[in-house]
């Protein structure tokens, strides 16, 4: 069963986010607090949304999808960017991940969104096989760039060095 997350789910969401970060070998980067997640998901201006996969028999949360809206200037419509998709290892293979993605695809179709996108680590072969089996295709010609911490602060405060900007 897939359902929309509620504020009561925040503690288990945070736990599963940390489990995912550990699997992705980046536990030290998973610093979001329950308060931050509550505000992001259920504050006056939600920045993200979440769905919970639960065991049909027990109702126990076994996975989640956390996502937000993006916008395609080429298509002229919003889409969904899936930030995290996680199913606890002992519950994988029972259809929870597919059910979560099916729900997000349903939302896209219902609302007229034309894209459901996400990133996957290049070493995560089980996930890559799963996504390909659903018909998803990698966008090999695109490379993700990210500014965080000191480089972000430098650029945001105008104290960056400005070297190597190229044609931008």
Coordinates of C-alpha atoms in Angstrom, one line a residue:
X1 CA 0.0 0.0 0.0
X2 CA 1.2 3.5 -0.9
X3 CA 0.0 6.5 1.0
X4 CA 0.8 10.2 1.4
X5 CA 3.1 10.8 4.3
X6 CA 1.8 12.6 7.4
X7 CA 3.6 14.5 10.1
X8 CA 3.5 11.4 12.3
X9 CA 5.8 9.7 9.6
X10 CA 8.6 12.2 10.1
X11 CA 10.6 10.1 12.6
X12 CA 10.5 7.0 10.4
X13 CA 11.2 9.1 7.3
X14 CA 14.3 10.5 9.0
X15 CA 15.4 7.0 10.0
X16 CA 15.0 5.6 6.5
X17 CA 16.8 8.7 5.0
X18 CA 19.7 7.8 7.2
X19 CA 19.5 4.1 6.2
X20 CA 19.6 5.2 2.5
X21 CA 22.6 7.6 3.2
X22 CA 24.5 4.7 4.8
X23 CA 23.8 2.5 1.8
X24 CA 25.1 5.2 -0.5
X25 CA 28.2 5.6 1.7
X26 CA 27.4 9.1 2.7
X27 CA 25.9 8.9 6.2
X28 CA 27.8 11.9 7.4
X29 CA 26.0 14.0 4.8
X30 CA 22.5 13.1 6.1
X31 CA 22.1 15.9 8.6
X32 CA 18.4 16.8 8.2
X33 CA 16.6 17.0 11.5
X34 CA 13.0 16.0 12.2
X35 CA 12.2 19.7 12.6
X36 CA 13.6 20.5 9.1
X37 CA 11.8 17.6 7.5
X38 CA 8.5 18.6 9.2
X39 CA 8.9 22.2 7.9
X40 CA 9.9 21.1 4.4
X41 CA 7.0 18.6 4.1
X42 CA 4.2 20.1 6.1
X43 CA 5.1 23.8 6.7
X44 CA 3.1 26.7 5.4
X45 CA 4.9 26.5 2.0
X46 CA 5.9 22.8 1.5
X47 CA 9.1 22.4 -0.5
X48 CA 8.8 18.6 -0.9
X49 CA 6.3 15.8 -0.7
X50 CA 6.6 12.2 0.5
X51 CA 4.8 8.9 0.0
X52 CA 5.2 5.9 2.3
X53 CA 5.1 2.3 1.2
X54 CA 3.7 0.1 4.0
X55 CA 3.4 -3.6 4.5
X56 CA -0.1 -4.7 3.5
X57 CA -0.4 -7.0 6.5
X58 CA 1.1 -5.0 9.3
X59 CA 0.9 -1.4 8.1
X60 CA 4.6 -1.0 8.9
X61 CA 6.5 1.6 6.8
X62 CA 8.9 -0.3 4.6
X63 CA 10.0 2.5 2.1
X64 CA 9.4 6.0 0.9
X65 CA 9.6 8.3 -2.0
X66 CA 10.5 12.0 -1.3
X67 CA 10.0 14.4 -4.3
X68 CA 9.5 17.9 -5.4
X69 CA 8.3 19.8 -8.4
X70 CA 10.6 21.0 -11.1
X71 CA 9.9 22.9 -14.3
X72 CA 10.9 22.2 -17.9
X73 CA 11.4 25.3 -20.0
X74 CA 11.4 23.1 -23.1
X75 CA 8.1 21.4 -22.3
X76 CA 6.6 24.4 -20.6
X77 CA 5.2 22.3 -17.7
X78 CA 6.1 21.1 -14.3
X79 CA 7.5 17.7 -13.6
X80 CA 8.5 15.6 -10.6
X81 CA 12.1 15.2 -9.4
X82 CA 12.4 12.2 -7.2
X83 CA 15.0 13.1 -4.6
X84 CA 15.0 9.7 -2.7
X85 CA 13.4 6.3 -3.4
X86 CA 14.2 3.8 -0.7
X87 CA 12.9 0.4 0.3
X88 CA 14.4 -1.3 3.3
X89 CA 16.7 -4.1 2.2
X90 CA 14.7 -7.0 3.8
X91 CA 11.6 -5.7 2.0
X92 CA 13.0 -5.4 -1.5
X93 CA 11.6 -7.5 -4.3
X94 CA 8.0 -7.4 -3.0
X95 CA 6.9 -4.5 -5.4
X96 CA 7.2 -1.6 -3.0
X97 CA 9.6 0.4 -5.1
X98 CA 7.6 -0.1 -8.2
X99 CA 4.4 0.9 -6.4
X100 CA 6.0 4.1 -5.2
X101 CA 7.2 5.0 -8.7
X102 CA 3.8 4.0 -10.1
X103 CA 2.1 6.5 -7.7
X104 CA 4.5 9.3 -8.8
X105 CA 3.8 8.4 -12.5
X106 CA 0.1 8.5 -11.8
X107 CA 0.5 12.0 -10.2
X108 CA 2.4 13.1 -13.3
X109 CA -0.3 11.8 -15.7
X110 CA -3.1 13.2 -13.6
X111 CA -1.6 16.7 -13.4
X112 CA -0.2 16.9 -16.9
X113 CA 3.4 16.7 -15.9
X114 CA 5.6 15.4 -18.7
X115 CA 8.7 14.2 -16.7
X116 CA 9.5 12.1 -13.8
X117 CA 13.3 12.3 -13.2
X118 CA 15.8 11.2 -10.6
X119 CA 19.5 10.4 -10.2
X120 CA 21.1 7.1 -9.4
X121 CA 24.7 6.4 -8.4
X122 CA 26.6 4.8 -11.3
X123 CA 27.7 1.9 -9.0
X124 CA 24.2 1.0 -7.9
X125 CA 23.6 -1.7 -10.5
X126 CA 20.6 -3.3 -8.8
X127 CA 18.7 0.0 -8.9
X128 CA 19.9 0.7 -12.5
X129 CA 18.5 -2.7 -13.6
X130 CA 15.2 -2.0 -11.8
X131 CA 14.8 1.4 -13.4
X132 CA 15.7 0.1 -16.9
X133 CA 13.1 -2.7 -16.5
X134 CA 10.5 0.0 -15.9
X135 CA 11.4 1.8 -19.2
X136 CA 13.5 4.6 -17.6
X137 CA 16.6 5.6 -19.6
X138 CA 19.7 7.3 -18.4
X139 CA 20.5 10.8 -19.6
X140 CA 24.1 10.1 -20.3
X141 CA 24.8 13.4 -22.0
X142 CA 24.1 15.4 -18.9
X143 CA 26.4 15.7 -15.9
X144 CA 25.1 16.8 -12.5
X145 CA 27.0 19.7 -10.9
X146 CA 26.6 20.8 -7.3
X147 CA 27.7 23.7 -5.1
X148 CA 27.7 23.1 -1.4
X149 CA 29.4 24.4 1.8
X150 CA 32.3 26.7 1.2
X151 CA 32.2 27.0 -2.6
X152 CA 28.4 27.9 -2.3
X153 CA 29.1 30.4 0.4
X154 CA 31.9 32.0 -1.6
X155 CA 29.8 32.3 -4.7
X156 CA 26.7 33.5 -2.8
X157 CA 28.6 36.2 -0.9
X158 CA 30.6 37.4 -4.0
X159 CA 33.9 36.3 -2.6
X160 CA 34.5 33.5 -5.1
X161 CA 37.7 33.6 -7.2
X162 CA 35.8 33.6 -10.6
X163 CA 38.5 31.5 -12.3
X164 CA 37.7 29.2 -15.2
X165 CA 34.2 30.5 -15.8
X166 CA 34.6 29.8 -19.6
X167 CA 31.8 31.0 -21.9
X168 CA 29.3 31.5 -19.1

